[in-house]
Amino acid sequence: MSKSVCFYFQVHQPDRLRQFRFFDIGNDFHYFDDFANRTILHRVASRCYLPANNTLLEMIRRHKGAFKVAFSISGVAIEQFEKYAPEVIDSFKALADTGCVEFLSETSSHSLASLASEREFQKQVEEHASMMERLFGKKPVVFRNTELIYSDDIGEKVASMGYKVMLSEGAKHILGWKSPNFVYTNALNPRLKVLLRNFNLSDDIAFRFSDRGWADWPLDADKYALWLAESLKDSDIVNLFMDYETLGEHQKASTGIFEFIQALPDAVMRQGMDFCTPSEAADRYQPVAPLHVPYPISWADEERDTSAWLGNELQEEAYNKVYALEKSVLETKDDKLIKTYRMLQESDHFYYMCTKFFSDGSVHSYFNPYDTPYEAFINFMNVLSDFEIRVNEKIKENKQ
Amino acid sequence: MRVLMFGWEFPPHIAGGLGTACYGMTKGLAKNGVEVLFVMPSASGDEDQSAVRIINASDVAVYDTCCDVNDFLSKVRFLRVGSNLHPYIDPQEFTELVEREQRSQSSEFKFYFRQKYKFSGKYGANLMEEVARYAMVAGAIASQNDFDVIHAHDWLTYLAGIAAKRISGKPLVIHVHATEFDRGSNVNPEVFRLEKMGMEEADKVITVSNLTRNIVINKYGIDPSKVVTVHNAVDFSGRSSLSVSRGVPEKVITFLGRITFQKGPEYFIEAAAKVLKVCPNVRFVMAGSGDMMNRCIRQVAKLGIADRFHFTGFLKGDDVQKMFSLSDVYVMPSVSEPFGISPLEAMKSDVPTIISKQSGVAEVLKYAIKVDFWDIDALADAMFALLNYPAISKVAIENGREEVDNLKWDAAATRVKAVYESAINGK
C-alpha cells in the first residue's frame, strides 16, 4: 500500500477585546475592538486566505483529485468572515465543492471548554458541527480540539459524541521512542483513532521555511519530499498540521511559500507517496497501538501542554472565574449573553496573559494586542466583571 | 517681612505634592502679610502669580561681578556635585555624562554664567548638575534682591538656600517634605549628604509631621530645638464637582497612589481578600502605577479575587476626582508617609477614610480610622465596619469633612511665619 501525506490547516482569528477600563464596568456593553478585528481580518484575508485558497483550488484541479487537504475553521473565524469578508467563505465553498477537501469539527469558540466543562464543550462542538454542515454541506466526522489539546478523557468524550477520528500532537514526552507516523487509538475507547502531528516536518514549513540561519535554507519541494519519504520508510502516514496563516502571513509570499506548495504534490508523488484526508487515513491504515495520554497535551510551545493558556496564576484565575459563571449565564436564557460568554472563552484571551516570554515569545506576540500579560489580564477581568453584572441583572429581570 | 523662597514646581506644572503645598503655603503667607519671592527653574509664565512674584531661574543672567568664577566661589564656597551618583542612571548615560563632564569641567562656569542657562525643570538625568547650577543662580538672585529670610523646600533646593545664605547673610529655613528614608529602600548617600548639610546649615528646620521630625532628629542627628513641625494644610478652592455615572452596583473601596513599597499596597490586597470572604458584595480598586504593580496583580490573581479587585493604571486629570466620587471607602496603608495629602482629598469628597498610623497625616486627623499598616486584620475590620455599619461611616463622613475644612493654609502659614521670626531673631 502506498504511503500518505496528510495536510490539515487551522483557520482561526480571535475576537480581540477593546480597552475596557474600570470606569466602563457597568456602563458599557461593548467589549470588542471591531476596528482591529476587521483590519487584521482584511489583512490576513488578502495576504493568506484568498490567495492560498486560490492556489489550493488550482492545485486540486490540476491534479484531478490526487491532491487533498483538510481544514478546521473556528466558528469565531467563520463569523468574522461572514461579517467582514464573505468572499473568503465563498472561496472555501469552492474548495468544498471539489470533494478533495475535508472540513473538521472543533469547538465553535476556539475555547478551552474541553478542560473545564463537559456540557459547555459538547454544546460548542455541536454548534460548530452544524455550522460546518450548513456552509459546506457535510457533517464533519473528524474532530480537532482547540490547539490540538488532547487527553484520554477528552478523547473518550469526543468518541461518545460520535466521532471516529481525532487529531493531536505527536508530543515527544507522550510518544517516547514511538513514531507519530502511525494511526493510534484512544486508550479508553479503542474505536476512536488518533492522528498525531509530525512536528519536525510540520515546523520545517510553518516556522523554519524562511529562516536564512537554518542549515537547510532554502527549502525546495524536492528536498522536502525526500525528507517525507525518508520519514515514511518504515511507517504509514505523515501528518502535516499547521496554521493556515503559514501560507502568506507567517511566511510571506515573497519567501516563495506559494511556489513551494504548488510544486509539492508532484514532488511527493514522484517519491511514490499520495495525499489523503484525516478520515481517509483512518480508514486506510490499521491502528498500531493505544496511546496513553493521562494529562492534556497540545501543539503549543516547547512544553506541548496547556501551560500556554493555564501556566500562571493570572491565567488560572481568569479561567476559573470564566467557568464559574457557566451556570448563571445559561440560566439567563439570553442568546446574546450566551454568545458573548462563548466569545469570552476564546483561548486567545488566556494566551495573551502568558508570561513565558523567552522560548516562544515571538509566537505569543503575534497578533497580540497587549504590551504585557498584566494588561491583558486587567482588561479581561474588567470585561468579565461587567459581563457578570449583566448576567446578574438579566437573572433578576427574568425572576420578576 | 520678605522671604526668598526656593521651590521646584508650582501649579499648574506639578509632578508631585510639593508644588501643591508650595502654592497653598505662599497664598497663606501672603494673607499673613508676608511677601514671597519664589525662585524655581523653568517657570513657563502661566503660573498663578496672584500671591507671589515668581522669578524664573532660567531668566536670570548672572551679574558681571560674579563672572569671575574664583571670586564667586570664594563668596559662596560652592559644592561641586558630581552627577555620577544620580540614582536612576544606566551605564550608557553614565559614560556620556562623565565624558561631557570632563570636556566641560574647566569652562563650565564661565560658559554657563555668561548666558541664561535653560533649566529643564523636570527631574532628569542631569539632576545633580541642575541642583548645583540652581544653587549658583540662587547666589546671584540673593545678591540682587532684598529679603529678610530664606526658605528652601526639599533637598533639591537646599543647596540654593545655602548659597543664598552665604551671600546675603540672612537666616535660612529649610522645609522637609520628605527625607531620603521615605523614598525607597536604598538611601542614596549623595542625597542624604545634601539633606544633612541643608539641615545643619539651616537656622530652623520645618518638618511636615512629627513622624518626619523624628527622622530628622534621629537619622540626621539634628538638634531637636531647631526642628519645628508645621503640618500641611489643604486648599480646595477652585475645585468643581463632577457628576459620575456609577456602573458597579457594589460598594467600592479604593487605594489611590503610587504602587510602591512605601505605600503598602500588599496590605490592602491581603485585607481585601479577608473582607471578600465574608462579604462578596464589594469591589476593590487599586488606582495608580508603580514598580510593585505587576507583583500586586499576581497577588490578586493568586488570592482568586480578581473579579472583585480592579486595577486602573495611572489616573490622569479628572479621573482622580471621578475615582473619589465612585468610592465608598478610601484606604492609605502607607508603610512610611511624611504627610499624605490624598486622605484629605478623599474626606473632602465625603469618602470615609482609613489611614495607617505610620503616616504624618494621622497626627492631624481625628475622624479617619487609624490602623498599623501591617495589621491586616484591623484593616479588614475597619473596611467591613465602614461598609456595613452606616452609623460609623456617617460620623466619619460628616466630621471628616469639617475636619478637613479646618486644615487651612492660613493657620499653617501663621506658624511658618512664627518660625521665620524666631530665625530672624536668632532664637
mmCIF file of N, CA, C and O in Angstrom, chain A residues 315-348:
data_model
loop_
_atom_site.group_PDB
_atom_site.id
_atom_site.type_symbol
_atom_site.label_atom_id
_atom_site.label_comp_id
_atom_site.label_asym_id
_atom_site.label_seq_id
_atom_site.Cartn_x
_atom_site.Cartn_y
_atom_site.Cartn_z
ATOM 1 N N GLN A 315 -3.635 33.420 34.472
ATOM 2 C CA GLN A 315 -4.458 32.620 33.565
ATOM 3 C C GLN A 315 -5.410 31.716 34.333
ATOM 4 O O GLN A 315 -6.585 31.600 33.996
ATOM 5 N N GLU A 316 -4.888 31.078 35.391
ATOM 6 C CA GLU A 316 -5.724 30.199 36.208
ATOM 7 C C GLU A 316 -6.916 30.972 36.760
ATOM 8 O O GLU A 316 -8.058 30.511 36.733
ATOM 9 N N GLU A 317 -6.618 32.174 37.259
ATOM 10 C CA GLU A 317 -7.656 32.988 37.880
ATOM 11 C C GLU A 317 -8.728 33.373 36.850
ATOM 12 O O GLU A 317 -9.925 33.197 37.086
ATOM 13 N N ALA A 318 -8.288 33.872 35.700
ATOM 14 C CA ALA A 318 -9.244 34.303 34.685
ATOM 15 C C ALA A 318 -10.099 33.120 34.224
ATOM 16 O O ALA A 318 -11.324 33.222 34.101
ATOM 17 N N TYR A 319 -9.445 31.984 34.007
ATOM 18 C CA TYR A 319 -10.122 30.766 33.548
ATOM 19 C C TYR A 319 -11.144 30.286 34.587
ATOM 20 O O TYR A 319 -12.303 30.000 34.265
ATOM 21 N N ASN A 320 -10.707 30.246 35.852
ATOM 22 C CA ASN A 320 -11.637 29.806 36.904
ATOM 23 C C ASN A 320 -12.842 30.719 36.983
ATOM 24 O O ASN A 320 -13.973 30.268 37.155
ATOM 25 N N LYS A 321 -12.596 32.026 36.867
ATOM 26 C CA LYS A 321 -13.705 32.970 37.003
ATOM 27 C C LYS A 321 -14.666 32.856 35.811
ATOM 28 O O LYS A 321 -15.873 33.002 35.969
ATOM 29 N N VAL A 322 -14.121 32.599 34.624
ATOM 30 C CA VAL A 322 -14.994 32.445 33.453
ATOM 31 C C VAL A 322 -15.907 31.249 33.634
ATOM 32 O O VAL A 322 -17.128 31.358 33.489
ATOM 33 N N TYR A 323 -15.333 30.104 33.994
ATOM 34 C CA TYR A 323 -16.160 28.900 34.057
ATOM 35 C C TYR A 323 -17.024 28.842 35.310
ATOM 36 O O TYR A 323 -17.998 28.084 35.362
ATOM 37 N N ALA A 324 -16.687 29.670 36.322
ATOM 38 C CA ALA A 324 -17.562 29.751 37.498
ATOM 39 C C ALA A 324 -18.899 30.391 37.116
ATOM 40 O O ALA A 324 -19.903 30.216 37.793
ATOM 41 N N LEU A 325 -18.906 31.135 36.007
ATOM 42 C CA LEU A 325 -20.124 31.850 35.607
ATOM 43 C C LEU A 325 -21.077 30.974 34.792
ATOM 44 O O LEU A 325 -22.206 31.377 34.516
ATOM 45 N N GLU A 326 -20.607 29.787 34.379
ATOM 46 C CA GLU A 326 -21.357 28.996 33.407
ATOM 47 C C GLU A 326 -22.827 28.827 33.774
ATOM 48 O O GLU A 326 -23.722 29.095 32.967
ATOM 49 N N LYS A 327 -23.073 28.433 35.033
ATOM 50 C CA LYS A 327 -24.439 28.121 35.438
ATOM 51 C C LYS A 327 -25.335 29.354 35.317
ATOM 52 O O LYS A 327 -26.430 29.292 34.742
ATOM 53 N N SER A 328 -24.854 30.463 35.838
ATOM 54 C CA SER A 328 -25.728 31.638 35.817
ATOM 55 C C SER A 328 -25.927 32.172 34.400
ATOM 56 O O SER A 328 -26.995 32.691 34.076
ATOM 57 N N VAL A 329 -24.903 32.041 33.544
ATOM 58 C CA VAL A 329 -25.077 32.517 32.171
ATOM 59 C C VAL A 329 -26.180 31.728 31.469
ATOM 60 O O VAL A 329 -27.067 32.303 30.821
ATOM 61 N N LEU A 330 -26.145 30.399 31.620
ATOM 62 C CA LEU A 330 -27.160 29.584 30.955
ATOM 63 C C LEU A 330 -28.550 29.853 31.541
ATOM 64 O O LEU A 330 -29.561 29.785 30.839
ATOM 65 N N GLU A 331 -28.565 30.203 32.823
ATOM 66 C CA GLU A 331 -29.825 30.492 33.494
ATOM 67 C C GLU A 331 -30.526 31.717 32.886
ATOM 68 O O GLU A 331 -31.749 31.826 32.933
ATOM 69 N N THR A 332 -29.758 32.634 32.307
ATOM 70 C CA THR A 332 -30.378 33.844 31.745
ATOM 71 C C THR A 332 -31.252 33.508 30.534
ATOM 72 O O THR A 332 -32.178 34.235 30.208
ATOM 73 N N LYS A 333 -30.916 32.403 29.855
ATOM 74 C CA LYS A 333 -31.612 32.019 28.619
ATOM 75 C C LYS A 333 -31.595 33.159 27.602
ATOM 76 O O LYS A 333 -32.501 33.288 26.780
ATOM 77 N N ASP A 334 -30.583 33.992 27.676
ATOM 78 C CA ASP A 334 -30.491 35.146 26.787
ATOM 79 C C ASP A 334 -29.435 34.852 25.723
ATOM 80 O O ASP A 334 -28.253 34.681 26.031
ATOM 81 N N ASP A 335 -29.854 34.784 24.461
ATOM 82 C CA ASP A 335 -28.940 34.361 23.393
ATOM 83 C C ASP A 335 -27.726 35.264 23.279
ATOM 84 O O ASP A 335 -26.609 34.811 23.063
ATOM 85 N N LYS A 336 -27.968 36.561 23.420
ATOM 86 C CA LYS A 336 -26.863 37.497 23.247
ATOM 87 C C LYS A 336 -25.822 37.311 24.351
ATOM 88 O O LYS A 336 -24.614 37.313 24.085
ATOM 89 N N LEU A 337 -26.292 37.137 25.585
ATOM 90 C CA LEU A 337 -25.353 36.940 26.695
ATOM 91 C C LEU A 337 -24.597 35.625 26.534
ATOM 92 O O LEU A 337 -23.382 35.566 26.749
ATOM 93 N N ILE A 338 -25.318 34.572 26.129
ATOM 94 C CA ILE A 338 -24.661 33.274 25.973
ATOM 95 C C ILE A 338 -23.611 33.350 24.869
ATOM 96 O O ILE A 338 -22.498 32.836 24.990
ATOM 97 N N LYS A 339 -23.937 34.076 23.810
ATOM 98 C CA LYS A 339 -22.989 34.231 22.716
ATOM 99 C C LYS A 339 -21.745 34.994 23.180
ATOM 100 O O LYS A 339 -20.620 34.592 22.893
ATOM 101 N N THR A 340 -21.964 36.074 23.906
ATOM 102 C CA THR A 340 -20.828 36.838 24.430
ATOM 103 C C THR A 340 -19.990 35.967 25.363
ATOM 104 O O THR A 340 -18.756 36.018 25.341
ATOM 105 N N TYR A 341 -20.689 35.158 26.159
ATOM 106 C CA TYR A 341 -19.974 34.263 27.082
ATOM 107 C C TYR A 341 -19.034 33.336 26.318
ATOM 108 O O TYR A 341 -17.889 33.122 26.697
ATOM 109 N N ARG A 342 -19.516 32.829 25.191
ATOM 110 C CA ARG A 342 -18.666 31.929 24.388
ATOM 111 C C ARG A 342 -17.483 32.699 23.816
ATOM 112 O O ARG A 342 -16.370 32.188 23.722
ATOM 113 N N MET A 343 -17.737 33.949 23.424
ATOM 114 C CA MET A 343 -16.629 34.739 22.861
ATOM 115 C C MET A 343 -15.567 35.027 23.922
ATOM 116 O O MET A 343 -14.385 35.132 23.620
ATOM 117 N N LEU A 344 -16.010 35.165 25.168
ATOM 118 C CA LEU A 344 -15.039 35.409 26.243
ATOM 119 C C LEU A 344 -14.242 34.149 26.574
ATOM 120 O O LEU A 344 -13.252 34.209 27.287
ATOM 121 N N GLN A 345 -14.687 33.004 26.054
ATOM 122 C CA GLN A 345 -13.957 31.755 26.322
ATOM 123 C C GLN A 345 -12.843 31.485 25.316
ATOM 124 O O GLN A 345 -12.088 30.526 25.485
ATOM 125 N N GLU A 346 -12.751 32.282 24.274
ATOM 126 C CA GLU A 346 -11.726 32.036 23.255
ATOM 127 C C GLU A 346 -10.355 31.889 23.909
ATOM 128 O O GLU A 346 -9.979 32.691 24.751
ATOM 129 N N SER A 347 -9.631 30.881 23.504
ATOM 130 C CA SER A 347 -8.363 30.571 24.167
ATOM 131 C C SER A 347 -7.365 31.726 24.059
ATOM 132 O O SER A 347 -6.494 31.885 24.908
ATOM 133 N N ASP A 348 -7.528 32.549 23.032
ATOM 134 C CA ASP A 348 -6.568 33.634 22.808
ATOM 135 C C ASP A 348 -6.499 34.616 23.983
ATOM 136 O O ASP A 348 -5.438 35.142 24.293
#
